[in-house]
PDB file of C-alpha atoms in Angstrom:
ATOM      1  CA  UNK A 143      21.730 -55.573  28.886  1.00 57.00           C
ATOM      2  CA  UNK A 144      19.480 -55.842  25.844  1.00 59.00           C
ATOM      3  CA  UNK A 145      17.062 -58.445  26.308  1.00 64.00           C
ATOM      4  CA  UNK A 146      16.486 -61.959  24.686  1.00 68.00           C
ATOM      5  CA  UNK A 147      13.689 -60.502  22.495  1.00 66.00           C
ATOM      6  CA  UNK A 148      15.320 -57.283  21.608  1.00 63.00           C
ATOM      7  CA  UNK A 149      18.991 -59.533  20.280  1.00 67.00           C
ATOM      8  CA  UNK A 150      16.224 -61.744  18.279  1.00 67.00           C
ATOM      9  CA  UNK A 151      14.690 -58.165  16.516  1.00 62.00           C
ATOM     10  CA  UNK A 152      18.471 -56.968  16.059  1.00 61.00           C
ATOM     11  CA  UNK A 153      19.660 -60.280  14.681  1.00 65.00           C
ATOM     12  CA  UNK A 154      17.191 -60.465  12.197  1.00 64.00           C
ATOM     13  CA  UNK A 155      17.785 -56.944  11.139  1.00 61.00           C
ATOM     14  CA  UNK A 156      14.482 -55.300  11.767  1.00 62.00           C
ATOM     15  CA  UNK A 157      16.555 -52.534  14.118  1.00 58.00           C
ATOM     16  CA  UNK A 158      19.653 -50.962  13.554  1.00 59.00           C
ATOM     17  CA  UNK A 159      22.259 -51.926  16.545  1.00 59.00           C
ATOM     18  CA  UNK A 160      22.942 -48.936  18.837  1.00 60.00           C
ATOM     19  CA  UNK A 161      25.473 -46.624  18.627  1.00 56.00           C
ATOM     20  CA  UNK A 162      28.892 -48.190  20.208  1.00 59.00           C
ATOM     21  CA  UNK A 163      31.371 -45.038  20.838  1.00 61.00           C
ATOM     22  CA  UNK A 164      29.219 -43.458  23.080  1.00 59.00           C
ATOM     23  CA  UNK A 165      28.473 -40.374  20.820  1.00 64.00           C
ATOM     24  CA  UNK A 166      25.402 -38.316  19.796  1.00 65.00           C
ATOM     25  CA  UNK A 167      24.742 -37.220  16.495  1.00 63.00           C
ATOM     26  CA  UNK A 168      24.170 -33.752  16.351  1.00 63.00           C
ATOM     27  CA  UNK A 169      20.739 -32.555  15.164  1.00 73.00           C
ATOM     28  CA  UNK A 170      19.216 -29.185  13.803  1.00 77.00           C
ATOM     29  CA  UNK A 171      21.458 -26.043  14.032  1.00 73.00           C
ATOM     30  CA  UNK A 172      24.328 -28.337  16.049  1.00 73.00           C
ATOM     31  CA  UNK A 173      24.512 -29.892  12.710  1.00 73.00           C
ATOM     32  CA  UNK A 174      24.567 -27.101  10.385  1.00 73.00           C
ATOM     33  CA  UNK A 175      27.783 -25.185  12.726  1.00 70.00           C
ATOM     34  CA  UNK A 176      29.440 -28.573  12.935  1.00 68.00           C
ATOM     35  CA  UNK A 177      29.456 -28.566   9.421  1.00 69.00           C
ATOM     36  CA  UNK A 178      30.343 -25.270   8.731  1.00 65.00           C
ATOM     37  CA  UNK A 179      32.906 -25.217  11.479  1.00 67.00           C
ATOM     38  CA  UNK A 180      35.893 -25.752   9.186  1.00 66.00           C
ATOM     39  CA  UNK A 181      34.692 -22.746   6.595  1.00 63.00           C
ATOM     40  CA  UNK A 182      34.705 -19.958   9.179  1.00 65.00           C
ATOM     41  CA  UNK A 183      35.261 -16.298   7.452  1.00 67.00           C
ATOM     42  CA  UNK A 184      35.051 -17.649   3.877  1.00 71.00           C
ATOM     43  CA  UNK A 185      32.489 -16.146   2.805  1.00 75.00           C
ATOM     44  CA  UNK A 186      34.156 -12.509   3.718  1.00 78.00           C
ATOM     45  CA  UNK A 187      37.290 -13.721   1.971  1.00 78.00           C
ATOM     46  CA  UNK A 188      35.334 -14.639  -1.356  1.00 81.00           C
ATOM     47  CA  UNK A 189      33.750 -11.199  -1.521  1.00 84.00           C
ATOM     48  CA  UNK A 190      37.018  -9.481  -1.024  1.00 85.00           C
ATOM     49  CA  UNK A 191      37.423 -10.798  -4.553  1.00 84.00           C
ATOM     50  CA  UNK A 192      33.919 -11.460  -5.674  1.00 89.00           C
ATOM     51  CA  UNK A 193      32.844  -8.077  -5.544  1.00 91.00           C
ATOM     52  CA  UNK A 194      35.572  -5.767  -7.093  1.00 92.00           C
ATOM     53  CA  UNK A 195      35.199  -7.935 -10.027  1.00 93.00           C
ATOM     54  CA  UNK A 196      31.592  -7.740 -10.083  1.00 94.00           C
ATOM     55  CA  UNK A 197      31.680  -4.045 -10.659  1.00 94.00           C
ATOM     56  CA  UNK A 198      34.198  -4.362 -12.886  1.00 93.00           C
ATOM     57  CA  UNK A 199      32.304  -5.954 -15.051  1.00 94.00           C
ATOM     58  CA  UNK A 200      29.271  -4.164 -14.465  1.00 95.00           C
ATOM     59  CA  UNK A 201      31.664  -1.240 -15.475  1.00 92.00           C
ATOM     60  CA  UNK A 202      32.640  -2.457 -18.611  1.00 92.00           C
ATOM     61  CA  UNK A 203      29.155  -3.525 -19.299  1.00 94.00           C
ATOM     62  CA  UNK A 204      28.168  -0.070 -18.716  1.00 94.00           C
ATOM     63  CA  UNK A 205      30.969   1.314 -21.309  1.00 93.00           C
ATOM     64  CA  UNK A 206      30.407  -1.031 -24.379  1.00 94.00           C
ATOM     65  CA  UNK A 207      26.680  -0.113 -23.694  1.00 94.00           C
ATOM     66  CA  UNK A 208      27.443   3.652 -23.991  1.00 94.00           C
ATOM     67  CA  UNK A 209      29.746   2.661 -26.907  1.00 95.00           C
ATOM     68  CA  UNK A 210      26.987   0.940 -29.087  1.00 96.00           C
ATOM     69  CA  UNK A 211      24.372   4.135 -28.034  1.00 95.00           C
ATOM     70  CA  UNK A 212      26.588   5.875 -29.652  1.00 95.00           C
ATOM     71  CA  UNK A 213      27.367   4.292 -32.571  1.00 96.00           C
ATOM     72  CA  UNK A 214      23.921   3.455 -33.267  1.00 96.00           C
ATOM     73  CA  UNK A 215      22.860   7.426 -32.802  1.00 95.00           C
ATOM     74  CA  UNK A 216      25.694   7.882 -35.082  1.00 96.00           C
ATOM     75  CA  UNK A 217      24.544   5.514 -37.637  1.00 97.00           C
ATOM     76  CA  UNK A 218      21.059   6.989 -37.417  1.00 96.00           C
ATOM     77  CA  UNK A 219      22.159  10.653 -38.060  1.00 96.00           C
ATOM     78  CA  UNK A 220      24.668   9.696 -40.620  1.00 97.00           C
ATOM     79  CA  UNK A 221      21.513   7.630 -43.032  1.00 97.00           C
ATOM     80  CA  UNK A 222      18.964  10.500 -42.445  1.00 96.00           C
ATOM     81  CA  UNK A 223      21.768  12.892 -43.375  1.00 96.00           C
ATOM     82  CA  UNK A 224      22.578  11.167 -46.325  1.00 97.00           C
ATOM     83  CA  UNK A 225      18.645  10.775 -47.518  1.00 95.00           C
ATOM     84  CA  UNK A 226      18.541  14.910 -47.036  1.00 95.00           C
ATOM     85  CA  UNK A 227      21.730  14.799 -48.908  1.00 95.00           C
ATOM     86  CA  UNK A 228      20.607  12.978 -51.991  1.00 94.00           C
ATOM     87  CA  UNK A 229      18.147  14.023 -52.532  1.00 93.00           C
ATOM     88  CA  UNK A 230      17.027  15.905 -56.286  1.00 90.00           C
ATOM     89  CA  UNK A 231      17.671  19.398 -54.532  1.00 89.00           C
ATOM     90  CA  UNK A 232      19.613  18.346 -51.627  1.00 91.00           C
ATOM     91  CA  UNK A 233      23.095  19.863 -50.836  1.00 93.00           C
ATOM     92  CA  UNK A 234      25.813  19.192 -48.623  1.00 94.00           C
ATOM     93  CA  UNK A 235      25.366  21.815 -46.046  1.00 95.00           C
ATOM     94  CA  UNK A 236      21.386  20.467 -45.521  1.00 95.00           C
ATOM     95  CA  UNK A 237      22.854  17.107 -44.684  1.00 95.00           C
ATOM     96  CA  UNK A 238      25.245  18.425 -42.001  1.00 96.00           C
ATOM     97  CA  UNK A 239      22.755  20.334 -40.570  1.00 95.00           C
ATOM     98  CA  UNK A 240      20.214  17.712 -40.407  1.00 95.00           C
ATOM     99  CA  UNK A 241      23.157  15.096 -39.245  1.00 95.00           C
ATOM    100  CA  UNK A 242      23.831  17.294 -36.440  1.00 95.00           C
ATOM    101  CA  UNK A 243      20.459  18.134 -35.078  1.00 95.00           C
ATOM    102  CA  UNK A 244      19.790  14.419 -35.057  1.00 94.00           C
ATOM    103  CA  UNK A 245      22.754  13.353 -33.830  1.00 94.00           C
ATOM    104  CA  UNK A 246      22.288  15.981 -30.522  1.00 93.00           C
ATOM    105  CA  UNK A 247      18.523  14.523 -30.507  1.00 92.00           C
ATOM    106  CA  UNK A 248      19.682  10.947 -30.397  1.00 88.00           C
ATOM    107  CA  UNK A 249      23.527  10.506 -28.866  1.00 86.00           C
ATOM    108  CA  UNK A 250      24.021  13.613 -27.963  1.00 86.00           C
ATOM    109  CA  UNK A 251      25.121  11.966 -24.290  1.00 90.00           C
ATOM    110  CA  UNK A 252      26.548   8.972 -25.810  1.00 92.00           C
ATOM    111  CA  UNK A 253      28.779  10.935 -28.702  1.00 94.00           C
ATOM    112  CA  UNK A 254      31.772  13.716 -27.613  1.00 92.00           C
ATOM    113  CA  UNK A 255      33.156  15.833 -30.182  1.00 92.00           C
ATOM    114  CA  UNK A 256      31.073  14.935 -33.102  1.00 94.00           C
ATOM    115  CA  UNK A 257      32.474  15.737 -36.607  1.00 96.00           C
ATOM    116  CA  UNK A 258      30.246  15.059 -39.334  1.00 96.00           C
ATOM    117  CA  UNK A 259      31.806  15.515 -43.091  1.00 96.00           C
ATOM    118  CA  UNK A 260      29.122  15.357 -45.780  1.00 97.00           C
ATOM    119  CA  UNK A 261      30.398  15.724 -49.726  1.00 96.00           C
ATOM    120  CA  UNK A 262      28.021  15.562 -52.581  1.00 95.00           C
ATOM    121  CA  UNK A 263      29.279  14.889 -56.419  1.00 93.00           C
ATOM    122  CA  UNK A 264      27.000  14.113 -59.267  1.00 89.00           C
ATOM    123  CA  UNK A 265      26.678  10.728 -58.797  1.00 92.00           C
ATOM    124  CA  UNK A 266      27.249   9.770 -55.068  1.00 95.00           C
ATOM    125  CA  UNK A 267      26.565  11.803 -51.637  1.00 96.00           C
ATOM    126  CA  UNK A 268      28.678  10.138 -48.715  1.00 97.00           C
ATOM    127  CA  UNK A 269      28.397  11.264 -44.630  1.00 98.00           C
ATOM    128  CA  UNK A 270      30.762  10.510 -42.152  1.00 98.00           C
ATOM    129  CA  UNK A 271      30.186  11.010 -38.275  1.00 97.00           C
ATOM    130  CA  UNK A 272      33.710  10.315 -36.536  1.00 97.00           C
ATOM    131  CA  UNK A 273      33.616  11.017 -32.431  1.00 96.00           C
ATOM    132  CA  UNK A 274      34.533   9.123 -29.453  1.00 95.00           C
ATOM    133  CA  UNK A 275      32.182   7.376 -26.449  1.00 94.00           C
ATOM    134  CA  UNK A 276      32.200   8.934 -23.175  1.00 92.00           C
ATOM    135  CA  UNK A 277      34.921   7.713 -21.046  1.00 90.00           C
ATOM    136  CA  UNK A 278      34.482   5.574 -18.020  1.00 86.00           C
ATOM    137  CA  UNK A 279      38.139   4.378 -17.262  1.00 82.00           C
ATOM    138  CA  UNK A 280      39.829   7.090 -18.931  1.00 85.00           C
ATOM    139  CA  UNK A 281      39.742   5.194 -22.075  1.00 85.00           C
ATOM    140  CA  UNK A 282      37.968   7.287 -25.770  1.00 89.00           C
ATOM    141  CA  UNK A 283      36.781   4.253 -27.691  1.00 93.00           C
ATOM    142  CA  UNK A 284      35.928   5.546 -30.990  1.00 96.00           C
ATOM    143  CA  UNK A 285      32.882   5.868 -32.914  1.00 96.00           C
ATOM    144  CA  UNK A 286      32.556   6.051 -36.949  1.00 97.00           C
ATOM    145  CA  UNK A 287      30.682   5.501 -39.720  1.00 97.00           C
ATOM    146  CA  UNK A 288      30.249   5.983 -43.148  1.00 97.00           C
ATOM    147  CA  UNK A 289      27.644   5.989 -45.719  1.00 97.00           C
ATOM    148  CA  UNK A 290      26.861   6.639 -49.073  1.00 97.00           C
ATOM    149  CA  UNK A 291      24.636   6.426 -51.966  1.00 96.00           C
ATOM    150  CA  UNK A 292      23.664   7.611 -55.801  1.00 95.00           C
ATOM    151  CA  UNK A 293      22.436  11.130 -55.750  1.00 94.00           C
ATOM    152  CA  UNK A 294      19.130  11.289 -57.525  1.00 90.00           C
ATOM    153  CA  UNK A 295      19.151  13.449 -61.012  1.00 85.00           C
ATOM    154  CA  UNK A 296      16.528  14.019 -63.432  1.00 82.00           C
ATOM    155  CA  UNK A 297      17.385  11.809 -66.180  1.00 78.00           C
ATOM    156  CA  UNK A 298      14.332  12.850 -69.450  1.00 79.00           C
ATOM    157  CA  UNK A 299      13.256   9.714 -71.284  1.00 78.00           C
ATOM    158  CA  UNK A 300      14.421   9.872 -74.557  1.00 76.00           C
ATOM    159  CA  UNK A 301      11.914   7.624 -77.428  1.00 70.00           C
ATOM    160  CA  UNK A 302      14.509   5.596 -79.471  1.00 66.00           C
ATOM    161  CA  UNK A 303      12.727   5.440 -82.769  1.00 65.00           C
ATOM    162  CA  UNK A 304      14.239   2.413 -85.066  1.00 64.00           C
ATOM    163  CA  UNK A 305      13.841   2.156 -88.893  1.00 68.00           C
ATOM    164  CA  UNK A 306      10.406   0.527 -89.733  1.00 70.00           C
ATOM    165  CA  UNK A 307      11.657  -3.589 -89.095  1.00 65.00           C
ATOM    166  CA  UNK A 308      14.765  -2.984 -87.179  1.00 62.00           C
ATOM    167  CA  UNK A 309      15.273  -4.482 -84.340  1.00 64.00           C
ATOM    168  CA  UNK A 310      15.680  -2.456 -81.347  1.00 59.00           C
TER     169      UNK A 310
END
């Protein structure tokens, strides 16, 4: 039985009345597996899932990442094979030569069954590079590109010589 004091304290509101049913809070650790009592084995059952997706995506992550090594080598090979191609004396066959000792410097790993077709003509030289990316998931995504440009030819100056007050 509280005494006279301690109902004048409570009544006033200074201390919090005591607990009626009897029970304890639980404290530390009884706390933290009361809880977690309800969400035994979750975590197991979220990583059944979690984690095959995970790598999955880490997968696919590492696949567009050999893809765009690829392409990029690719893309290197094919501009440097094009500036060899031309070129004032350049030819076709120097292009695809110098496309495909870049390309095995560069993406040689990250390019199967490179095909590099190189034309020249008097006013344009074009390279393609056409292959596929290494397969993860049995899947060839291909690679490709293209580029071209105006050959360089020796072009004299000619002097245009106008009538004495002509314009030019």
């Amino acid at each position: 039985m509280p005494s006279s004091r301690q109902s004048e304290i409570r009544r006033a509101g200074r201390v919090p009345p005591p607990d009626t049913t009897g029970l304890r809070a639980p404290r530390g650790w009884a706390r933290v597996r009361a809880r977690m009592s309800g969400d035994r084995g979750s975590v197991t059952a979220e990583m059944v899932v979690a984690w095959p997706l995970l790598l999955l995506v880490f997968a696919l992550g590492m696949q567009v990442g050999m893809w765009a090594l690829g392409q990029l080598g690719a893309q290197h090979a094919a501009n440097h094979a094009l500036q060899t191609t031309r070129v004032l004396d350049g030819t076709a066959a120097a292009g695809r030569g110098d496309a495909t000792a870049v390309l095995q410097q560069l993406a040689g790993a990250f390019i199967d069954d490179p095909t590099v077709t190189v034309t020249r003509s008097a006013d344009t030289a074009t390279v393609t590079i056409r292959g596929h990316a290494p397969a993860l998931f049995g899947v060839r995504i291909p690679i490709q590109t293209s580029v071209s440009a105006p050959t360089e030819r020796f072009r004299p100056q000619t002097l245009a010589v106008a009538p004495f007050g002509a314009p030019r």
